[in-house]
Short mmCIF file of C-alpha atoms in Angstrom, two decimals:
data_model
loop_
_atom_site.label_atom_id
_atom_site.label_comp_id
_atom_site.label_asym_id
_atom_site.label_seq_id
_atom_site.Cartn_x
_atom_site.Cartn_y
_atom_site.Cartn_z
CA MET D 1 0.00 0.00 0.00
CA LYS D 2 1.14 3.56 -0.71
CA GLU D 3 2.38 5.59 2.24
CA LEU D 4 -0.41 7.42 4.08
CA LYS D 5 0.72 11.03 4.39
CA PRO D 6 -0.74 13.65 6.75
CA ILE D 7 -2.83 16.37 5.13
CA MET D 8 -4.23 19.68 6.33
CA ILE D 9 -7.71 19.24 7.80
CA SER D 10 -9.45 22.01 9.74
CA GLY D 11 -6.24 24.00 10.11
CA LYS D 12 -3.90 21.20 11.25
CA GLU D 13 -1.86 18.43 9.66
CA VAL D 14 -3.40 15.09 10.64
CA LEU D 15 -3.63 11.60 9.22
CA PRO D 16 -6.31 11.48 6.50
CA LEU D 17 -8.46 9.09 8.57
CA ILE D 18 -11.85 10.27 9.76
CA GLU D 19 -14.46 8.76 12.04
CA GLY D 20 -17.87 8.99 10.41
CA GLY D 21 -20.34 11.00 12.48
CA LYS D 22 -23.53 8.93 12.09
CA GLY D 23 -26.75 9.73 13.95
CA ILE D 24 -28.16 9.63 17.47
CA ASN D 25 -25.45 8.53 19.90
CA ALA D 26 -23.73 6.20 17.43
CA SER D 27 -20.62 8.35 17.77
CA ASP D 28 -20.01 10.60 20.77
CA GLY D 29 -17.34 12.59 22.57
CA LYS D 30 -15.64 9.48 23.90
CA SER D 31 -15.23 7.84 20.50
CA SER D 32 -14.37 11.05 18.63
CA GLY D 33 -11.89 12.10 21.30
CA ALA D 34 -10.15 8.74 20.98
CA TRP D 35 -9.84 9.17 17.20
CA ALA D 36 -8.44 12.68 17.60
CA HIS D 37 -5.98 11.42 20.23
CA GLU D 38 -4.39 9.26 17.48
CA ASN D 39 -3.86 12.38 15.32
CA CYS D 40 -6.91 11.57 13.19
CA VAL D 41 -10.30 13.28 12.94
CA GLY D 42 -13.01 12.28 15.40
CA THR D 43 -16.63 13.14 14.70
CA PHE D 44 -19.41 13.18 17.26
CA SER D 45 -23.09 13.27 16.39
CA GLY D 46 -24.95 16.54 16.87
CA VAL D 47 -28.31 14.78 16.60
CA SER D 48 -29.90 14.47 20.06
CA PRO D 49 -26.50 14.03 21.76
CA ASP D 50 -26.39 13.09 25.44
CA TYR D 51 -25.66 15.54 28.24
CA TYR D 52 -24.94 14.79 31.88
CA ASP D 53 -25.79 15.62 35.47
CA SER D 54 -23.25 16.74 38.08
CA LEU D 55 -22.25 13.12 38.73
CA GLY D 56 -21.63 12.35 35.06
CA ASN D 57 -24.82 10.35 34.54
CA VAL D 58 -26.67 10.67 31.22
CA ILE D 59 -29.81 12.79 31.46
CA LEU D 60 -32.34 11.09 29.21
CA GLU D 61 -34.45 13.34 27.01
CA LYS D 62 -37.75 14.40 28.53
CA TYR D 63 -40.57 16.46 27.07
CA PHE D 64 -43.06 18.30 29.23
CA LYS D 65 -44.98 20.51 26.80
CA LYS D 66 -48.27 19.47 25.22
CA ASP D 67 -47.90 21.66 22.14
CA ARG D 68 -45.77 20.13 19.36
CA LYS D 69 -44.01 23.42 18.60
CA GLU D 70 -43.07 23.78 22.26
CA ARG D 71 -41.72 20.21 22.31
CA HIS D 72 -39.72 21.10 19.22
CA ASP D 73 -38.17 23.98 21.17
CA GLU D 74 -37.42 21.59 24.04
CA MET D 75 -35.64 19.27 21.61
CA ILE D 76 -33.48 22.13 20.32
CA GLU D 77 -32.57 23.20 23.86
CA GLN D 78 -31.56 19.67 24.87
CA SER D 79 -29.62 19.13 21.65
CA ILE D 80 -27.55 22.27 22.26
CA LYS D 81 -26.73 21.09 25.79
CA GLY D 82 -25.74 17.69 24.40
CA GLY D 83 -23.57 19.10 21.63
CA ILE D 84 -21.62 21.22 24.10
CA ALA D 85 -21.23 18.28 26.49
CA GLN D 86 -19.90 15.94 23.79
CA ALA D 87 -17.49 18.59 22.48
CA GLN D 88 -16.09 18.98 26.00
CA VAL D 89 -15.66 15.21 26.43
CA ALA D 90 -13.98 14.88 23.03
CA HIS D 91 -11.62 17.77 23.72
CA GLU D 92 -10.50 16.33 27.06
CA ILE D 93 -9.87 12.84 25.66
CA SER D 94 -8.05 14.12 22.57
CA GLY D 95 -5.29 15.68 24.65
CA GLY D 96 -5.06 18.45 22.08
CA ASN D 97 -4.24 16.01 19.27
CA GLY D 98 -6.01 15.64 15.94
CA ARG D 99 -9.24 17.43 15.10
CA ILE D 100 -12.76 17.27 16.51
CA HIS D 101 -15.69 17.54 14.13
CA MET D 102 -19.42 17.66 14.77
CA ASN D 103 -21.84 15.91 12.41
CA MET D 104 -25.21 17.50 11.65
CA LEU D 105 -28.19 16.50 9.52
CA TRP D 106 -29.52 19.45 7.57
CA GLU D 107 -33.04 18.00 7.52
CA LEU D 108 -32.96 17.86 11.32
CA GLY D 109 -35.62 20.12 12.75
CA GLY D 110 -33.95 23.24 14.15
CA SER D 111 -30.56 22.31 12.63
CA GLU D 112 -29.53 25.95 12.16
CA GLN D 113 -30.44 26.86 15.74
CA ILE D 114 -28.72 23.78 17.17
CA LEU D 115 -25.54 24.29 15.17
CA THR D 116 -25.40 27.99 16.05
CA GLY D 117 -26.07 27.33 19.73
CA VAL D 118 -23.37 24.65 20.02
CA LEU D 119 -20.68 26.58 18.12
CA GLU D 120 -21.42 29.72 20.11
CA LYS D 121 -20.94 28.00 23.48
CA ALA D 122 -18.22 25.49 22.58
CA LYS D 123 -15.66 27.87 21.09
CA GLY D 124 -12.27 26.30 20.55
CA LEU D 125 -13.57 22.76 21.14
CA ILE D 126 -14.92 22.03 17.65
CA HIS D 127 -12.71 22.43 14.60
CA GLY D 128 -15.07 21.36 11.82
CA VAL D 129 -18.68 20.57 10.98
CA THR D 130 -19.82 17.91 8.53
CA CYS D 131 -23.37 18.15 7.29
CA GLY D 132 -25.55 16.16 4.90
CA ALA D 133 -29.09 14.79 4.58
CA GLY D 134 -30.22 17.53 2.27
CA LEU D 135 -28.43 20.52 0.73
CA PRO D 136 -27.04 22.60 3.62
CA TYR D 137 -26.99 26.02 1.97
CA LYS D 138 -26.41 27.98 5.17
CA LEU D 139 -23.69 25.71 6.55
CA GLY D 140 -20.87 27.88 5.18
CA GLU D 141 -22.35 31.05 6.58
CA ILE D 142 -22.90 29.62 10.07
CA ALA D 143 -19.53 27.86 10.36
CA SER D 144 -17.61 30.85 9.01
CA ARG D 145 -19.24 33.12 11.57
CA PHE D 146 -17.49 31.12 14.29
CA GLY D 147 -14.22 30.49 12.43
CA VAL D 148 -14.99 26.77 12.10
CA TYR D 149 -14.30 24.73 8.96
CA TYR D 150 -17.23 23.13 7.18
CA TYR D 151 -17.56 19.94 5.13
CA PRO D 152 -20.74 19.42 3.08
CA ILE D 153 -21.67 15.78 2.43
CA VAL D 154 -22.68 15.22 -1.19
CA SER D 155 -23.24 12.19 -3.41
CA SER D 156 -22.45 13.84 -6.74
CA ALA D 157 -20.42 16.64 -8.32
CA ARG D 158 -23.66 18.27 -9.40
CA ALA D 159 -24.87 18.57 -5.80
CA PHE D 160 -21.69 20.38 -4.76
CA GLN D 161 -21.89 22.70 -7.76
CA VAL D 162 -25.40 23.72 -6.71
CA LEU D 163 -24.20 24.46 -3.15
CA TRP D 164 -21.20 26.40 -4.44
CA LYS D 165 -23.15 28.65 -6.77
CA ARG D 166 -25.95 29.30 -4.32
CA ALA D 167 -23.91 29.86 -1.16
CA TYR D 168 -20.39 28.53 -0.66
CA ALA D 169 -18.62 30.81 -3.16
CA ASN D 170 -19.16 33.56 -0.60
CA PHE D 171 -17.59 31.55 2.24
CA LYS D 172 -14.47 30.02 0.67
CA GLU D 173 -12.10 30.65 3.59
CA PHE D 174 -13.54 27.99 5.89
CA LEU D 175 -14.55 25.40 3.30
CA GLY D 176 -12.38 22.59 4.64
CA GLY D 177 -13.23 19.85 2.15
CA VAL D 178 -16.04 17.96 0.48
CA VAL D 179 -17.30 14.61 1.74
CA TYR D 180 -18.28 12.33 -1.13
CA GLU D 181 -20.59 9.70 0.36
CA ASP D 182 -21.23 6.80 -1.99
CA PRO D 183 -25.05 6.51 -2.12
CA TRP D 184 -24.99 2.76 -2.82
CA LEU D 185 -22.55 1.74 -0.08
CA ALA D 186 -23.09 4.14 2.82
CA GLY D 187 -25.10 3.33 5.92
CA GLY D 188 -27.98 5.42 7.19
CA HIS D 189 -29.54 7.92 4.80
CA ASN D 190 -28.17 7.91 1.25
CA GLY D 191 -28.13 10.69 -1.31
CA LEU D 192 -29.64 8.81 -4.24
CA SER D 193 -31.30 11.21 -6.67
CA ASN D 194 -34.37 10.48 -8.76
CA ALA D 195 -32.08 10.08 -11.76
CA GLU D 196 -30.11 7.23 -10.16
CA ASP D 197 -31.18 3.58 -9.97
CA PRO D 198 -30.77 2.18 -6.41
CA THR D 199 -30.23 -1.29 -7.90
CA LYS D 200 -27.43 -0.21 -10.26
CA PRO D 201 -24.42 1.11 -8.33
CA GLN D 202 -21.99 3.34 -10.19
CA SER D 203 -18.21 3.38 -9.86
CA PRO D 204 -17.09 5.63 -6.99
CA TYR D 205 -13.84 6.24 -8.89
CA ASN D 206 -15.55 7.87 -11.86
CA ARG D 207 -17.78 9.95 -9.59
CA LEU D 208 -14.77 11.10 -7.56
CA VAL D 209 -12.89 12.11 -10.71
CA GLU D 210 -15.95 14.08 -11.81
CA LEU D 211 -16.08 15.80 -8.42
CA ARG D 212 -12.36 16.65 -8.59
CA ASN D 213 -12.77 18.10 -12.08
CA THR D 214 -15.63 20.24 -10.78
CA LEU D 215 -13.53 21.45 -7.84
CA ASN D 216 -10.63 22.27 -10.14
CA SER D 217 -12.91 24.26 -12.46
CA LEU D 218 -13.91 26.36 -9.44
CA GLY D 219 -10.30 26.99 -8.40
CA LEU D 220 -10.50 24.54 -5.48
CA ASN D 221 -7.63 22.32 -6.65
CA ASP D 222 -6.15 21.82 -3.16
CA LEU D 223 -9.43 21.14 -1.40
CA PRO D 224 -9.44 17.58 -0.03
CA ILE D 225 -12.13 15.11 -0.99
CA ILE D 226 -13.21 12.84 1.86
CA MET D 227 -14.29 9.45 0.55
CA ALA D 228 -17.11 7.92 2.61
CA GLY D 229 -19.35 4.89 2.26
CA GLY D 230 -18.02 1.35 1.96
CA ILE D 231 -14.56 2.11 3.38
CA TRP D 232 -13.12 -0.87 5.25
CA SER D 233 -9.53 -1.60 4.23
CA LEU D 234 -7.24 1.02 2.68
CA GLU D 235 -5.54 -1.65 0.56
CA GLU D 236 -8.76 -1.74 -1.46
CA TRP D 237 -8.45 2.00 -2.14
CA ASP D 238 -4.73 2.10 -2.91
CA ASP D 239 -5.37 3.38 -6.44
CA TYR D 240 -7.10 6.42 -4.97
CA ILE D 241 -4.09 7.51 -2.90
CA ASP D 242 -1.65 9.94 -4.60
CA ASN D 243 -3.77 9.75 -7.73
CA PRO D 244 -3.55 12.98 -9.78
CA ASP D 245 -7.06 12.42 -11.19
CA ILE D 246 -8.50 12.46 -7.66
CA GLY D 247 -6.07 14.78 -5.89
CA LYS D 248 -5.89 15.25 -2.15
CA ILE D 249 -8.03 12.62 -0.43
CA ALA D 250 -8.98 11.42 3.07
CA PHE D 251 -11.03 8.38 4.09
CA GLN D 252 -14.03 8.35 6.38
CA PHE D 253 -14.88 5.16 8.27
CA GLY D 254 -18.48 4.86 9.35
CA THR D 255 -19.10 1.19 10.16
CA ARG D 256 -15.81 -0.13 11.57
CA PRO D 257 -15.60 2.42 14.45
CA MET D 258 -18.96 1.17 15.76
CA ILE D 259 -17.28 -1.92 17.22
CA THR D 260 -14.57 -0.48 19.43
CA LYS D 261 -14.24 -0.23 23.19
CA GLU D 262 -14.95 3.50 22.98
CA SER D 263 -18.02 3.19 20.74
CA PRO D 264 -21.18 4.23 22.62
CA ILE D 265 -23.54 1.67 21.07
CA SER D 266 -24.77 -1.18 23.28
CA GLU D 267 -22.96 -4.48 23.67
CA ALA D 268 -26.02 -6.26 22.22
CA TRP D 269 -25.81 -4.06 19.10
CA LYS D 270 -22.08 -4.77 18.73
CA LYS D 271 -22.67 -8.51 19.15
CA LEU D 272 -25.35 -8.48 16.45
CA MET D 273 -23.10 -6.62 14.01
CA LEU D 274 -20.40 -9.27 14.49
CA GLN D 275 -22.90 -11.85 13.21
CA VAL D 276 -24.41 -9.99 10.24
CA LYS D 277 -24.16 -11.81 6.91
CA LYS D 278 -23.78 -10.40 3.42
CA GLY D 279 -27.16 -9.23 2.15
CA ASP D 280 -28.57 -8.55 5.63
CA VAL D 281 -28.36 -4.80 5.06
CA ILE D 282 -31.33 -3.52 3.07
CA LEU D 283 -31.51 -0.32 1.01
CA GLN D 284 -35.08 0.94 1.38
CA LYS D 285 -37.21 4.08 1.44
CA PHE D 286 -39.28 3.85 4.62
CA SER D 287 -37.58 6.81 6.33
CA PRO D 288 -39.92 9.72 7.15
CA THR D 289 -37.34 12.01 5.51
CA GLY D 290 -38.21 10.58 2.11
CA PHE D 291 -34.56 9.59 1.53
CA PHE D 292 -33.27 6.11 0.81
CA SER D 293 -31.50 4.55 3.77
CA SER D 294 -29.59 1.36 4.61
CA ALA D 295 -30.31 -0.67 7.73
CA ILE D 296 -29.88 -4.20 9.09
CA LYS D 297 -32.85 -6.45 8.39
CA ASN D 298 -34.55 -7.25 11.71
CA THR D 299 -38.09 -7.51 13.10
CA PHE D 300 -38.56 -3.75 12.84
CA LEU D 301 -37.56 -3.59 9.18
CA GLU D 302 -39.36 -6.82 8.25
CA LYS D 303 -42.65 -5.42 9.56
CA LEU D 304 -42.25 -2.35 7.35
CA MET D 305 -41.37 -4.53 4.36
CA ASP D 306 -44.41 -6.74 4.93
CA ARG D 307 -46.66 -3.71 5.27
CA LYS D 308 -45.33 -2.33 2.01
CA SER D 309 -45.73 -5.65 0.17
CA GLY D 310 -49.36 -5.84 1.35
CA GLU D 311 -50.17 -2.40 -0.04
CA VAL D 312 -53.12 -2.09 -2.46
CA ALA D 313 -54.35 0.78 -4.63
CA TYR D 314 -57.85 2.16 -4.09
CA SER D 315 -60.46 4.52 -5.45
CA THR D 316 -63.04 6.49 -3.51
CA GLU D 317 -65.57 5.78 -6.25
CA GLN D 318 -66.58 2.48 -7.83
CA ASN D 319 -65.62 2.03 -11.49
CA PRO D 320 -64.82 -0.88 -13.86
CA GLU D 321 -61.20 -1.10 -12.61
CA PHE D 322 -61.85 -0.49 -8.89
CA CYS D 323 -64.99 -2.52 -8.51
CA PHE D 324 -64.74 -4.39 -5.17
CA PRO D 325 -65.86 -2.58 -1.98
CA LEU D 326 -63.54 -2.59 1.05
CA LYS D 327 -64.90 -1.23 4.29
CA ILE D 328 -62.28 0.98 6.00
CA SER D 329 -64.37 2.12 8.95
CA GLU D 330 -67.99 2.38 10.01
CA SER D 331 -68.45 5.44 7.83
CA LYS D 332 -65.98 4.85 4.99
CA THR D 333 -65.86 2.35 2.13
CA TYR D 334 -63.27 2.38 -0.67
CA TYR D 335 -62.94 0.28 -3.81
CA ILE D 336 -60.04 -1.94 -4.81
CA LYS D 337 -59.05 -3.94 -7.89
CA ALA D 338 -60.24 -7.52 -8.36
CA GLU D 339 -56.66 -8.84 -8.27
CA ASP D 340 -56.14 -7.28 -4.83
CA VAL D 341 -59.16 -8.79 -3.10
CA GLU D 342 -57.36 -11.96 -2.04
CA LYS D 343 -54.37 -9.97 -0.76
CA ALA D 344 -56.67 -7.76 1.33
CA ASN D 345 -58.65 -10.69 2.75
CA ARG D 346 -55.49 -12.62 3.60
CA GLN D 347 -54.15 -9.72 5.65
CA LYS D 348 -57.44 -9.14 7.46
CA GLN D 349 -57.62 -12.83 8.36
CA ALA D 350 -54.08 -12.57 9.76
CA GLY D 351 -55.28 -9.92 12.22
CA LEU D 352 -54.25 -6.84 10.23
CA THR D 353 -57.68 -5.28 10.57
CA GLU D 354 -56.70 -1.61 10.75
CA ILE D 355 -56.71 -0.34 7.15
CA LYS D 356 -55.07 3.05 6.61
CA GLU D 357 -54.66 5.41 3.68
CA THR D 358 -51.25 6.52 2.41
CA PRO D 359 -50.44 9.81 0.63
CA ASP D 360 -50.16 7.81 -2.64
CA ASN D 361 -53.80 6.67 -2.79
CA THR D 362 -53.00 3.21 -1.52
CA LEU D 363 -54.07 1.27 1.56
CA VAL D 364 -51.95 -0.65 4.06
CA PHE D 365 -53.04 -3.18 6.68
CA MET D 366 -51.96 -3.06 10.32
CA SER D 367 -52.68 -4.84 13.58
CA PRO D 368 -54.72 -2.90 16.18
CA GLU D 369 -51.66 -2.91 18.47
CA ASP D 370 -49.39 -1.38 15.82
CA TRP D 371 -52.00 1.23 14.93
CA LYS D 372 -52.42 2.19 18.60
CA GLN D 373 -48.64 2.62 18.94
CA MET D 374 -48.44 4.61 15.71
CA LYS D 375 -51.09 7.05 16.92
CA LEU D 376 -49.20 7.48 20.20
CA ASP D 377 -45.90 8.06 18.39
CA ARG D 378 -47.48 10.75 16.23
CA ALA D 379 -49.06 12.40 19.24
CA ASN D 380 -45.62 12.52 20.92
CA CYS D 381 -43.87 14.08 17.89
CA VAL D 382 -41.09 16.48 18.91
CA GLY D 383 -40.50 17.93 15.44
CA CYS D 384 -37.14 16.24 14.95
CA LEU D 385 -37.23 16.75 11.16
CA SER D 386 -37.75 19.90 9.16
CA GLN D 387 -40.52 17.96 7.39
CA CYS D 388 -41.81 14.56 8.45
CA GLN D 389 -43.84 12.17 6.33
CA PHE D 390 -44.76 10.10 9.38
CA SER D 391 -46.27 12.81 11.60
CA THR D 392 -46.80 15.54 8.94
CA TRP D 393 -44.81 17.98 11.12
CA SER D 394 -43.31 20.92 9.23
CA GLN D 395 -40.89 23.29 10.91
CA ALA D 396 -41.88 26.10 8.55
CA HIS D 397 -45.65 25.70 8.57
CA GLY D 398 -46.52 23.43 11.50
CA THR D 399 -47.84 20.77 9.12
CA THR D 400 -47.01 19.52 5.64
CA GLY D 401 -50.69 19.53 4.74
CA LYS D 402 -50.53 15.88 3.66
CA ILE D 403 -51.97 12.84 5.36
CA PRO D 404 -49.47 10.98 7.59
CA ASP D 405 -47.77 8.01 5.95
CA PRO D 406 -48.39 4.70 7.79
CA ARG D 407 -45.60 3.04 5.77
CA SER D 408 -43.07 5.04 7.77
CA TYR D 409 -42.09 5.35 11.46
CA CYS D 410 -41.00 7.82 14.15
CA ILE D 411 -37.29 8.08 13.42
CA HIS D 412 -36.43 10.00 16.57
CA LYS D 413 -38.10 7.46 18.83
CA THR D 414 -36.50 4.36 17.31
CA LEU D 415 -32.98 5.78 16.99
CA TYR D 416 -33.04 7.23 20.49
CA GLU D 417 -34.32 3.97 21.99
CA VAL D 418 -31.78 1.71 20.31
CA SER D 419 -28.93 4.07 21.20
CA HIS D 420 -29.97 3.93 24.86
CA ASN D 421 -30.06 0.15 25.29
CA GLY D 422 -33.42 -0.41 23.58
CA SER D 423 -34.32 -3.59 21.72
CA ILE D 424 -32.07 -4.38 18.74
CA LYS D 425 -34.88 -6.40 17.18
CA ASP D 426 -37.68 -3.86 17.43
CA ASN D 427 -35.80 -0.69 16.51
CA LEU D 428 -34.05 0.60 13.41
CA LEU D 429 -30.36 -0.35 13.04
CA PHE D 430 -28.67 1.82 10.44
CA ALA D 431 -25.56 0.16 8.97
CA GLY D 432 -23.30 0.28 5.93
CA HIS D 433 -23.24 -2.51 3.39
CA GLN D 434 -19.78 -3.66 4.52
CA VAL D 435 -20.98 -4.62 8.01
CA TYR D 436 -20.92 -8.34 7.18
CA ARG D 437 -17.11 -8.13 7.10
CA PHE D 438 -16.91 -7.95 10.90
CA ALA D 439 -17.60 -11.71 10.98
CA THR D 440 -14.41 -12.55 9.04
CA ASP D 441 -12.09 -9.68 9.99
CA PRO D 442 -9.19 -11.06 12.12
CA LEU D 443 -9.12 -7.86 14.19
CA TYR D 444 -12.37 -8.88 15.93
CA ARG D 445 -11.60 -12.54 16.62
CA ASN D 446 -10.09 -11.93 20.03
CA GLY D 447 -12.60 -9.42 21.32
CA ILE D 448 -13.48 -5.81 20.69
CA PRO D 449 -10.47 -3.60 19.85
CA SER D 450 -9.77 -0.09 21.11
CA VAL D 451 -9.84 2.87 18.74
CA LYS D 452 -6.05 2.93 18.87
CA GLU D 453 -5.86 -0.72 17.82
CA LEU D 454 -8.35 -0.16 15.00
CA ILE D 455 -6.46 2.85 13.66
CA GLU D 456 -3.15 0.97 13.73
CA LYS D 457 -4.80 -1.78 11.70
CA ILE D 458 -6.23 0.75 9.24
CA LYS D 459 -2.83 2.46 8.86
CA SER D 460 -1.28 -0.88 7.92
CA GLY D 461 -3.79 -1.13 5.07
CA ASN D 462 -5.87 -3.92 6.60
#
């Protein structure tokens, strides 16, 4: 493998190895501080991060307001406290080495307020901000205001060009790099556009070269590209290192850091990931964000898949195509196609007697227990997204104006539960498509390694 040379990231020469930020509590101050301590870049999640009491115990999120907008404000307040707390932990553990980054989701409800609040009160503790899940137009403006470097996460050269023309050209000084996240390999939410086929992955090499050419055309020749999604062993990416067609490059590891001694995820979650087989990670579109996302197939995901496969189209009026009546409630009857009658009856006989409309003029079938829980989850919405297909919350307008989608789920609830020792069967488990490699990687045969041990293995190319 080619020699791995330090590069300038967020104002300091460090090894071009970066811990992926991920979502709720899947990377925190402890893990990111450990990465920075090894002269790499650690990244803690700014999405509902934990904060602590005077004894160092985690204070679990609590919501006291009845109004959804007021709960949204409570979420923002707690997220700011958590972001500051994790930055402090990371700084202390780093010992002044490496760089500390904070990861934000642009589609997070209140993302601008949270990011501003954390950077304002954690000055000198955070060196960079990565941000994806949408097009973060104001990221450059906010980060530059506090003298912090920013790193937009994109899945194509076109996406970066849009950001540059609309906003970033005015904030060049603190543009630290561009994260290219492969939309077919990355875990969590993926940036697949409507023009791209989720079943036909494209070469990351060609897309990186296209991104570099775009950067060069904008005079950003020395700006590093951070390759993310599907990164496991650097030997597999040797052709990307010191390659003039790609230029300065760093590598972001999202999945492998999840099984380290410093990783905050539960021991049950780590144990499951060590047993995952190839094909167990599913790319699907159940997320209330509307984005594609990758997660481990478990009871939670299987239920969503079954609900989707049982979906039938309907009409409010009887016609030659939609000719069979289906009673939805005491006061409502819809009409379905003849070929869907057996599917509908089979689900009702299986106890899925709650029949609910989707925004796409289809019907799905649920058990009374699942419907009761869904109603409760919607009632407890804290406005965690700028727009939510599950609860119809809209940060801008209070509601999206659409009917809630029963094919989705409360993303805040499930991610918060699983990251705080909740069931690994009945909650969403985001993961990259390389997770199956834990089972055969020699590093994990003798127990869970430390971050230091993992980084030494990565530096060797393995």
